[in-house]
Amino acid sequence: MAIRRLILLGAPGAGKGTQAQALEELFHIPQISTGDILRAAVKAGTPLGVEAKAYMDAGKLVPDELIVGLIRERLQEPDTQSGWILDGFPRTTVQAEALDALLLELHQELEGVVLVDVPEDVLMERLVGRRTCLVCKKVFHVKFNPPPEEGCSREDCPKTWVQRSDDKEDVVPTRLAAYRAQTEPLTDYYSSAGKVHTVDGNRPPLAVLSSLKEVLG
Ligand code: AMP
């Protein structure tokens, strides 16, 4: 059976966002990135953004209750009917349990979990070199996938590539530590349900995508 309701697990810098964007285009199901939603809230200065900002700037996880509320709303939007790709959620066991309860309530089933696996020493270089298009949020890398000279695919591309403040060298180690302590145990959480597939993320984006397509069917 094809998998269209899925979680992408993996460390910061594993390429979850890049792959989720590609899968969204391919399968016409939304990428739901809690990081993107939070960054938009910070930019807009909403109460959620104001509360989340200090945690994000420090590379720490935002409190579970804020995140769970946000996902509860997002998973009830009409574009989620034929599937979804969770990118950056859940990140703690409490969030995973809340997701289980929410899906029961929504009569939806989690169909698969894919761990995008990348060795720790590669993650730092990937994160500090990451740049994002100011407009379309497409992700590039100064060395491995430089932003195109002609800009992204949008006609009005301002060719402005921004570095996330939490991709700075002094914040990245805190994010990786949070991953190890709080998120890595989720692989076991979902393994017991036999839902975890592992994909080698230490390869060029297209090779990773091709493995993902195979897994998702
Ligand atoms: P990301 O873009 O997924 O790397 O997320 C950026 C930052 O947003 C993280 O370092 C956290 O501060 C916050 N964040 C995103 N998703 C979550 C989540 N599921 N739980 C807690 N904090 C999160």
PDB file of C-alpha atoms and ligand atoms in Angstrom:
ATOM      1  CA  MET A   1       0.000   0.000   0.000  1.00  0.00           C
ATOM      2  CA  ALA A   2       1.255   3.457  -0.858  1.00  0.00           C
ATOM      3  CA  ILE A   3       2.263   5.622   2.099  1.00  0.00           C
ATOM      4  CA  ARG A   4       0.745   9.122   1.974  1.00  0.00           C
ATOM      5  CA  ARG A   5       0.407   9.920   5.679  1.00  0.00           C
ATOM      6  CA  LEU A   6       3.932   9.986   6.958  1.00  0.00           C
ATOM      7  CA  ILE A   7       6.511  11.364   9.332  1.00  0.00           C
ATOM      8  CA  LEU A   8      10.002  12.266   8.195  1.00  0.00           C
ATOM      9  CA  LEU A   9      12.328  11.680  11.114  1.00  0.00           C
ATOM     10  CA  GLY A  10      15.941  12.730  11.191  1.00  0.00           C
ATOM     11  CA  ALA A  11      18.393  15.176  12.734  1.00  0.00           C
ATOM     12  CA  PRO A  12      18.459  18.866  11.872  1.00  0.00           C
ATOM     13  CA  GLY A  13      20.317  19.054   8.551  1.00  0.00           C
ATOM     14  CA  ALA A  14      19.380  15.517   7.475  1.00  0.00           C
ATOM     15  CA  GLY A  15      17.507  16.977   4.493  1.00  0.00           C
ATOM     16  CA  LYS A  16      13.945  16.420   5.697  1.00  0.00           C
ATOM     17  CA  GLY A  17      12.775  19.815   4.440  1.00  0.00           C
ATOM     18  CA  THR A  18      14.352  19.410   1.008  1.00  0.00           C
ATOM     19  CA  GLN A  19      12.846  15.959   0.594  1.00  0.00           C
ATOM     20  CA  ALA A  20       9.458  16.993   1.967  1.00  0.00           C
ATOM     21  CA  GLN A  21       9.302  19.849  -0.564  1.00  0.00           C
ATOM     22  CA  ALA A  22      10.066  17.419  -3.394  1.00  0.00           C
ATOM     23  CA  LEU A  23       7.503  14.873  -2.164  1.00  0.00           C
ATOM     24  CA  GLU A  24       4.880  17.590  -1.830  1.00  0.00           C
ATOM     25  CA  GLU A  25       5.281  18.439  -5.523  1.00  0.00           C
ATOM     26  CA  LEU A  26       5.371  14.818  -6.557  1.00  0.00           C
ATOM     27  CA  PHE A  27       2.420  13.480  -4.592  1.00  0.00           C
ATOM     28  CA  HIS A  28       0.362  16.689  -4.177  1.00  0.00           C
ATOM     29  CA  ILE A  29       0.164  16.284  -0.429  1.00  0.00           C
ATOM     30  CA  PRO A  30       1.228  19.081   1.928  1.00  0.00           C
ATOM     31  CA  GLN A  31       4.540  19.304   3.727  1.00  0.00           C
ATOM     32  CA  ILE A  32       3.731  20.280   7.299  1.00  0.00           C
ATOM     33  CA  SER A  33       6.855  21.757   8.820  1.00  0.00           C
ATOM     34  CA  THR A  34       6.423  22.947  12.394  1.00  0.00           C
ATOM     35  CA  GLY A  35       9.694  24.882  12.009  1.00  0.00           C
ATOM     36  CA  ASP A  36       8.300  26.789   8.990  1.00  0.00           C
ATOM     37  CA  ILE A  37       5.013  27.485  10.778  1.00  0.00           C
ATOM     38  CA  LEU A  38       6.883  28.775  13.826  1.00  0.00           C
ATOM     39  CA  ARG A  39       9.209  30.954  11.746  1.00  0.00           C
ATOM     40  CA  ALA A  40       6.189  32.484   9.995  1.00  0.00           C
ATOM     41  CA  ALA A  41       4.590  33.131  13.407  1.00  0.00           C
ATOM     42  CA  VAL A  42       7.778  34.789  14.664  1.00  0.00           C
ATOM     43  CA  LYS A  43       7.922  36.976  11.565  1.00  0.00           C
ATOM     44  CA  ALA A  44       4.271  37.951  11.905  1.00  0.00           C
ATOM     45  CA  GLY A  45       4.702  38.651  15.637  1.00  0.00           C
ATOM     46  CA  THR A  46       1.718  36.503  16.663  1.00  0.00           C
ATOM     47  CA  PRO A  47       1.405  35.392  20.334  1.00  0.00           C
ATOM     48  CA  LEU A  48       2.696  31.934  19.301  1.00  0.00           C
ATOM     49  CA  GLY A  49       5.676  33.530  17.577  1.00  0.00           C
ATOM     50  CA  VAL A  50       6.466  35.763  20.526  1.00  0.00           C
ATOM     51  CA  GLU A  51       6.465  32.777  22.874  1.00  0.00           C
ATOM     52  CA  ALA A  52       8.438  30.482  20.566  1.00  0.00           C
ATOM     53  CA  LYS A  53      11.162  32.916  19.537  1.00  0.00           C
ATOM     54  CA  ALA A  54      13.471  32.672  22.560  1.00  0.00           C
ATOM     55  CA  TYR A  55      13.496  28.864  22.423  1.00  0.00           C
ATOM     56  CA  MET A  56      14.202  28.836  18.711  1.00  0.00           C
ATOM     57  CA  ASP A  57      16.990  31.417  18.920  1.00  0.00           C
ATOM     58  CA  ALA A  58      18.649  29.279  21.603  1.00  0.00           C
ATOM     59  CA  GLY A  59      18.308  26.083  19.538  1.00  0.00           C
ATOM     60  CA  LYS A  60      15.968  24.540  22.116  1.00  0.00           C
ATOM     61  CA  LEU A  61      12.663  22.827  21.548  1.00  0.00           C
ATOM     62  CA  VAL A  62       9.501  24.894  21.886  1.00  0.00           C
ATOM     63  CA  PRO A  63       7.163  23.564  24.656  1.00  0.00           C
ATOM     64  CA  ASP A  64       5.073  20.588  23.597  1.00  0.00           C
ATOM     65  CA  GLU A  65       1.688  22.188  24.292  1.00  0.00           C
ATOM     66  CA  LEU A  66       2.328  25.017  21.823  1.00  0.00           C
ATOM     67  CA  ILE A  67       3.370  22.594  19.096  1.00  0.00           C
ATOM     68  CA  VAL A  68       0.553  20.144  19.670  1.00  0.00           C
ATOM     69  CA  GLY A  69      -2.031  22.944  19.446  1.00  0.00           C
ATOM     70  CA  LEU A  70      -0.515  24.101  16.190  1.00  0.00           C
ATOM     71  CA  ILE A  71      -0.574  20.609  14.646  1.00  0.00           C
ATOM     72  CA  ARG A  72      -4.122  20.006  15.838  1.00  0.00           C
ATOM     73  CA  GLU A  73      -5.249  23.029  13.812  1.00  0.00           C
ATOM     74  CA  ARG A  74      -3.093  22.285  10.793  1.00  0.00           C
ATOM     75  CA  LEU A  75      -4.242  18.672  10.423  1.00  0.00           C
ATOM     76  CA  GLN A  76      -7.828  19.837  10.219  1.00  0.00           C
ATOM     77  CA  GLU A  77      -7.281  22.044   7.194  1.00  0.00           C
ATOM     78  CA  PRO A  78      -8.874  20.786   3.972  1.00  0.00           C
ATOM     79  CA  ASP A  79      -5.620  20.210   2.066  1.00  0.00           C
ATOM     80  CA  THR A  80      -4.711  17.342   4.430  1.00  0.00           C
ATOM     81  CA  GLN A  81      -7.488  15.032   3.278  1.00  0.00           C
ATOM     82  CA  SER A  82      -5.425  12.943   0.880  1.00  0.00           C
ATOM     83  CA  GLY A  83      -2.260  12.860   2.948  1.00  0.00           C
ATOM     84  CA  TRP A  84       0.464  14.797   4.703  1.00  0.00           C
ATOM     85  CA  ILE A  85       4.190  14.819   5.314  1.00  0.00           C
ATOM     86  CA  LEU A  86       5.146  15.769   8.844  1.00  0.00           C
ATOM     87  CA  ASP A  87       8.554  17.427   8.815  1.00  0.00           C
ATOM     88  CA  GLY A  88      10.016  18.289  12.215  1.00  0.00           C
ATOM     89  CA  PHE A  89       7.082  16.917  14.180  1.00  0.00           C
ATOM     90  CA  PRO A  90       6.869  14.963  16.440  1.00  0.00           C
ATOM     91  CA  ARG A  91      10.118  15.741  18.197  1.00  0.00           C
ATOM     92  CA  THR A  92       9.390  14.362  21.669  1.00  0.00           C
ATOM     93  CA  THR A  93       7.598  11.309  23.048  1.00  0.00           C
ATOM     94  CA  VAL A  94       4.885  13.584  24.461  1.00  0.00           C
ATOM     95  CA  GLN A  95       4.291  14.957  20.940  1.00  0.00           C
ATOM     96  CA  ALA A  96       4.209  11.452  19.457  1.00  0.00           C
ATOM     97  CA  GLU A  97       1.612  10.360  21.994  1.00  0.00           C
ATOM     98  CA  ALA A  98      -0.446  13.490  21.336  1.00  0.00           C
ATOM     99  CA  LEU A  99      -0.289  12.764  17.603  1.00  0.00           C
ATOM    100  CA  ASP A 100      -1.533   9.210  18.168  1.00  0.00           C
ATOM    101  CA  ALA A 101      -4.511  10.570  20.109  1.00  0.00           C
ATOM    102  CA  LEU A 102      -5.212  13.286  17.548  1.00  0.00           C
ATOM    103  CA  LEU A 103      -5.162  10.851  14.632  1.00  0.00           C
ATOM    104  CA  LEU A 104      -7.593   8.561  16.432  1.00  0.00           C
ATOM    105  CA  GLU A 105      -9.882  11.520  16.904  1.00  0.00           C
ATOM    106  CA  LEU A 106      -9.587  12.521  13.230  1.00  0.00           C
ATOM    107  CA  HIS A 107     -10.055   8.909  12.046  1.00  0.00           C
ATOM    108  CA  GLN A 108      -6.754   9.014  10.213  1.00  0.00           C
ATOM    109  CA  GLU A 109      -3.913   6.552  10.296  1.00  0.00           C
ATOM    110  CA  LEU A 110      -0.179   7.135  10.284  1.00  0.00           C
ATOM    111  CA  GLU A 111       0.983   4.987   7.369  1.00  0.00           C
ATOM    112  CA  GLY A 112       4.738   5.182   7.716  1.00  0.00           C
ATOM    113  CA  VAL A 113       7.765   6.781   9.320  1.00  0.00           C
ATOM    114  CA  VAL A 114      10.937   7.366   7.357  1.00  0.00           C
ATOM    115  CA  LEU A 115      14.203   8.003   9.131  1.00  0.00           C
ATOM    116  CA  VAL A 116      16.546  10.055   6.952  1.00  0.00           C
ATOM    117  CA  ASP A 117      19.843   8.915   8.361  1.00  0.00           C
ATOM    118  CA  VAL A 118      22.936  11.139   8.188  1.00  0.00           C
ATOM    119  CA  PRO A 119      26.128  10.781  10.273  1.00  0.00           C
ATOM    120  CA  GLU A 120      26.571  13.431  12.933  1.00  0.00           C
ATOM    121  CA  ASP A 121      29.838  14.825  11.509  1.00  0.00           C
ATOM    122  CA  VAL A 122      28.137  15.694   8.199  1.00  0.00           C
ATOM    123  CA  LEU A 123      25.261  17.573   9.839  1.00  0.00           C
ATOM    124  CA  MET A 124      27.249  20.555  11.112  1.00  0.00           C
ATOM    125  CA  GLU A 125      28.680  21.412   7.676  1.00  0.00           C
ATOM    126  CA  ARG A 126      25.280  21.011   6.089  1.00  0.00           C
ATOM    127  CA  LEU A 127      23.565  23.265   8.606  1.00  0.00           C
ATOM    128  CA  VAL A 128      25.992  26.169   8.660  1.00  0.00           C
ATOM    129  CA  GLY A 129      26.097  26.266   4.825  1.00  0.00           C
ATOM    130  CA  ARG A 130      22.328  26.148   4.413  1.00  0.00           C
ATOM    131  CA  ARG A 131      20.586  29.075   2.730  1.00  0.00           C
ATOM    132  CA  THR A 132      16.896  29.625   2.006  1.00  0.00           C
ATOM    133  CA  CYS A 133      15.217  31.663  -0.729  1.00  0.00           C
ATOM    134  CA  LEU A 134      13.606  34.687   0.936  1.00  0.00           C
ATOM    135  CA  VAL A 135      10.432  34.260  -1.117  1.00  0.00           C
ATOM    136  CA  CYS A 136       9.729  30.591  -1.889  1.00  0.00           C
ATOM    137  CA  LYS A 137      11.674  29.106   1.067  1.00  0.00           C
ATOM    138  CA  LYS A 138      13.433  26.608  -1.184  1.00  0.00           C
ATOM    139  CA  VAL A 139      16.535  25.304   0.544  1.00  0.00           C
ATOM    140  CA  PHE A 140      20.059  25.456  -0.921  1.00  0.00           C
ATOM    141  CA  HIS A 141      23.614  24.946   0.313  1.00  0.00           C
ATOM    142  CA  VAL A 142      26.533  27.256  -0.413  1.00  0.00           C
ATOM    143  CA  LYS A 143      28.780  24.325  -1.326  1.00  0.00           C
ATOM    144  CA  PHE A 144      26.661  21.246  -2.088  1.00  0.00           C
ATOM    145  CA  ASN A 145      23.698  22.854  -3.851  1.00  0.00           C
ATOM    146  CA  PRO A 146      24.427  26.544  -4.544  1.00  0.00           C
ATOM    147  CA  PRO A 147      21.460  28.874  -5.157  1.00  0.00           C
ATOM    148  CA  PRO A 148      21.023  29.278  -8.947  1.00  0.00           C
ATOM    149  CA  GLU A 149      22.352  32.523 -10.461  1.00  0.00           C
ATOM    150  CA  GLU A 150      19.053  33.051 -12.264  1.00  0.00           C
ATOM    151  CA  GLY A 151      17.167  32.731  -8.989  1.00  0.00           C
ATOM    152  CA  CYS A 152      14.597  30.183  -7.839  1.00  0.00           C
ATOM    153  CA  SER A 153      11.746  29.071 -10.051  1.00  0.00           C
ATOM    154  CA  ARG A 154       9.626  32.159  -9.334  1.00  0.00           C
ATOM    155  CA  GLU A 155       9.628  35.059 -11.748  1.00  0.00           C
ATOM    156  CA  ASP A 156       9.827  37.603  -8.942  1.00  0.00           C
ATOM    157  CA  CYS A 157      12.743  35.867  -7.187  1.00  0.00           C
ATOM    158  CA  PRO A 158      14.733  38.581  -5.392  1.00  0.00           C
ATOM    159  CA  LYS A 159      17.797  36.294  -5.410  1.00  0.00           C
ATOM    160  CA  THR A 160      18.168  36.813  -1.706  1.00  0.00           C
ATOM    161  CA  TRP A 161      19.404  33.749   0.135  1.00  0.00           C
ATOM    162  CA  VAL A 162      19.072  33.935   3.855  1.00  0.00           C
ATOM    163  CA  GLN A 163      20.763  32.000   6.607  1.00  0.00           C
ATOM    164  CA  ARG A 164      18.491  30.936   9.452  1.00  0.00           C
ATOM    165  CA  SER A 165      19.653  32.466  12.715  1.00  0.00           C
ATOM    166  CA  ASP A 166      19.637  29.013  14.336  1.00  0.00           C
ATOM    167  CA  ASP A 167      21.954  27.672  11.622  1.00  0.00           C
ATOM    168  CA  LYS A 168      24.783  29.796  13.054  1.00  0.00           C
ATOM    169  CA  GLU A 169      27.744  27.837  14.360  1.00  0.00           C
ATOM    170  CA  ASP A 170      27.121  28.674  18.003  1.00  0.00           C
ATOM    171  CA  VAL A 171      23.486  27.447  18.018  1.00  0.00           C
ATOM    172  CA  VAL A 172      23.803  24.243  15.955  1.00  0.00           C
ATOM    173  CA  PRO A 173      25.397  22.092  18.725  1.00  0.00           C
ATOM    174  CA  THR A 174      22.422  22.815  21.031  1.00  0.00           C
ATOM    175  CA  ARG A 175      19.998  21.738  18.297  1.00  0.00           C
ATOM    176  CA  LEU A 176      21.911  18.526  17.663  1.00  0.00           C
ATOM    177  CA  ALA A 177      21.982  17.792  21.402  1.00  0.00           C
ATOM    178  CA  ALA A 178      18.207  18.344  21.608  1.00  0.00           C
ATOM    179  CA  TYR A 179      17.783  15.915  18.729  1.00  0.00           C
ATOM    180  CA  ARG A 180      19.886  13.237  20.399  1.00  0.00           C
ATOM    181  CA  ALA A 181      18.213  13.563  23.784  1.00  0.00           C
ATOM    182  CA  GLN A 182      14.588  14.182  22.835  1.00  0.00           C
ATOM    183  CA  THR A 183      13.907  13.122  19.251  1.00  0.00           C
ATOM    184  CA  GLU A 184      16.154  10.134  18.554  1.00  0.00           C
ATOM    185  CA  PRO A 185      14.161   7.912  20.974  1.00  0.00           C
ATOM    186  CA  LEU A 186      11.170   8.279  18.634  1.00  0.00           C
ATOM    187  CA  THR A 187      12.771   5.825  16.220  1.00  0.00           C
ATOM    188  CA  ASP A 188      12.232   3.143  18.869  1.00  0.00           C
ATOM    189  CA  TYR A 189       8.762   4.475  19.642  1.00  0.00           C
ATOM    190  CA  TYR A 190       7.657   3.860  16.059  1.00  0.00           C
ATOM    191  CA  SER A 191       9.807   0.757  15.460  1.00  0.00           C
ATOM    192  CA  SER A 192       7.667  -1.221  17.848  1.00  0.00           C
ATOM    193  CA  ALA A 193       4.692  -0.580  15.560  1.00  0.00           C
ATOM    194  CA  GLY A 194       6.791  -1.796  12.605  1.00  0.00           C
ATOM    195  CA  LYS A 195       6.402   1.524  10.818  1.00  0.00           C
ATOM    196  CA  VAL A 196       9.987   2.725  10.455  1.00  0.00           C
ATOM    197  CA  HIS A 197      11.888   2.670   7.157  1.00  0.00           C
ATOM    198  CA  THR A 198      15.453   3.964   7.065  1.00  0.00           C
ATOM    199  CA  VAL A 199      16.851   5.823   4.080  1.00  0.00           C
ATOM    200  CA  ASP A 200      20.526   6.751   3.734  1.00  0.00           C
ATOM    201  CA  GLY A 201      20.460  10.555   3.722  1.00  0.00           C
ATOM    202  CA  ASN A 202      24.194  10.951   3.189  1.00  0.00           C
ATOM    203  CA  ARG A 203      23.842  11.100  -0.595  1.00  0.00           C
ATOM    204  CA  PRO A 204      22.850  13.720  -3.171  1.00  0.00           C
ATOM    205  CA  PRO A 205      19.224  14.916  -2.812  1.00  0.00           C
ATOM    206  CA  LEU A 206      18.009  13.135  -5.965  1.00  0.00           C
ATOM    207  CA  ALA A 207      19.410   9.789  -4.822  1.00  0.00           C
ATOM    208  CA  VAL A 208      17.689  10.192  -1.458  1.00  0.00           C
ATOM    209  CA  LEU A 209      14.446  11.131  -3.206  1.00  0.00           C
ATOM    210  CA  SER A 210      14.614   8.058  -5.361  1.00  0.00           C
ATOM    211  CA  SER A 211      14.905   5.815  -2.262  1.00  0.00           C
ATOM    212  CA  LEU A 212      12.029   7.665  -0.640  1.00  0.00           C
ATOM    213  CA  LYS A 213       9.839   7.110  -3.691  1.00  0.00           C
ATOM    214  CA  GLU A 214      10.576   3.405  -3.488  1.00  0.00           C
ATOM    215  CA  VAL A 215       9.661   3.256   0.203  1.00  0.00           C
ATOM    216  CA  LEU A 216       6.480   5.332  -0.190  1.00  0.00           C
ATOM    217  CA  GLY A 217       5.268   3.533  -3.275  1.00  0.00           C
TER     218      GLY A 217
HETATM  219  P1  AMP B   1      13.287  23.104  12.182  1.00  0.00           P
HETATM  220  O1  AMP B   1      13.023  24.076  11.096  1.00  0.00           O
HETATM  221  O2  AMP B   1      12.439  21.878  12.085  1.00  0.00           O
HETATM  222  O3  AMP B   1      14.759  22.780  12.346  1.00  0.00           O
HETATM  223  O4  AMP B   1      12.834  23.817  13.548  1.00  0.00           O
HETATM  224  C1  AMP B   1      13.443  25.021  13.980  1.00  0.00           C
HETATM  225  C2  AMP B   1      13.180  25.243  15.452  1.00  0.00           C
HETATM  226  O5  AMP B   1      11.765  25.344  15.676  1.00  0.00           O
HETATM  227  C3  AMP B   1      13.624  24.119  16.372  1.00  0.00           C
HETATM  228  O6  AMP B   1      14.988  24.215  16.728  1.00  0.00           O
HETATM  229  C4  AMP B   1      12.693  24.327  17.571  1.00  0.00           C
HETATM  230  O7  AMP B   1      13.101  25.432  18.358  1.00  0.00           O
HETATM  231  C5  AMP B   1      11.393  24.717  16.899  1.00  0.00           C
HETATM  232  N1  AMP B   1      10.578  23.524  16.568  1.00  0.00           N
HETATM  233  C6  AMP B   1      10.205  23.088  15.334  1.00  0.00           C
HETATM  234  N2  AMP B   1       9.455  21.987  15.412  1.00  0.00           N
HETATM  235  C7  AMP B   1       9.353  21.693  16.728  1.00  0.00           C
HETATM  236  C8  AMP B   1       8.718  20.657  17.464  1.00  0.00           C
HETATM  237  N3  AMP B   1       8.039  19.681  16.860  1.00  0.00           N
HETATM  238  N4  AMP B   1       8.833  20.675  18.817  1.00  0.00           N
HETATM  239  C9  AMP B   1       9.502  21.643  19.456  1.00  0.00           C
HETATM  240  N5  AMP B   1      10.135  22.643  18.827  1.00  0.00           N
HETATM  241  C10 AMP B   1      10.067  22.676  17.480  1.00  0.00           C
END
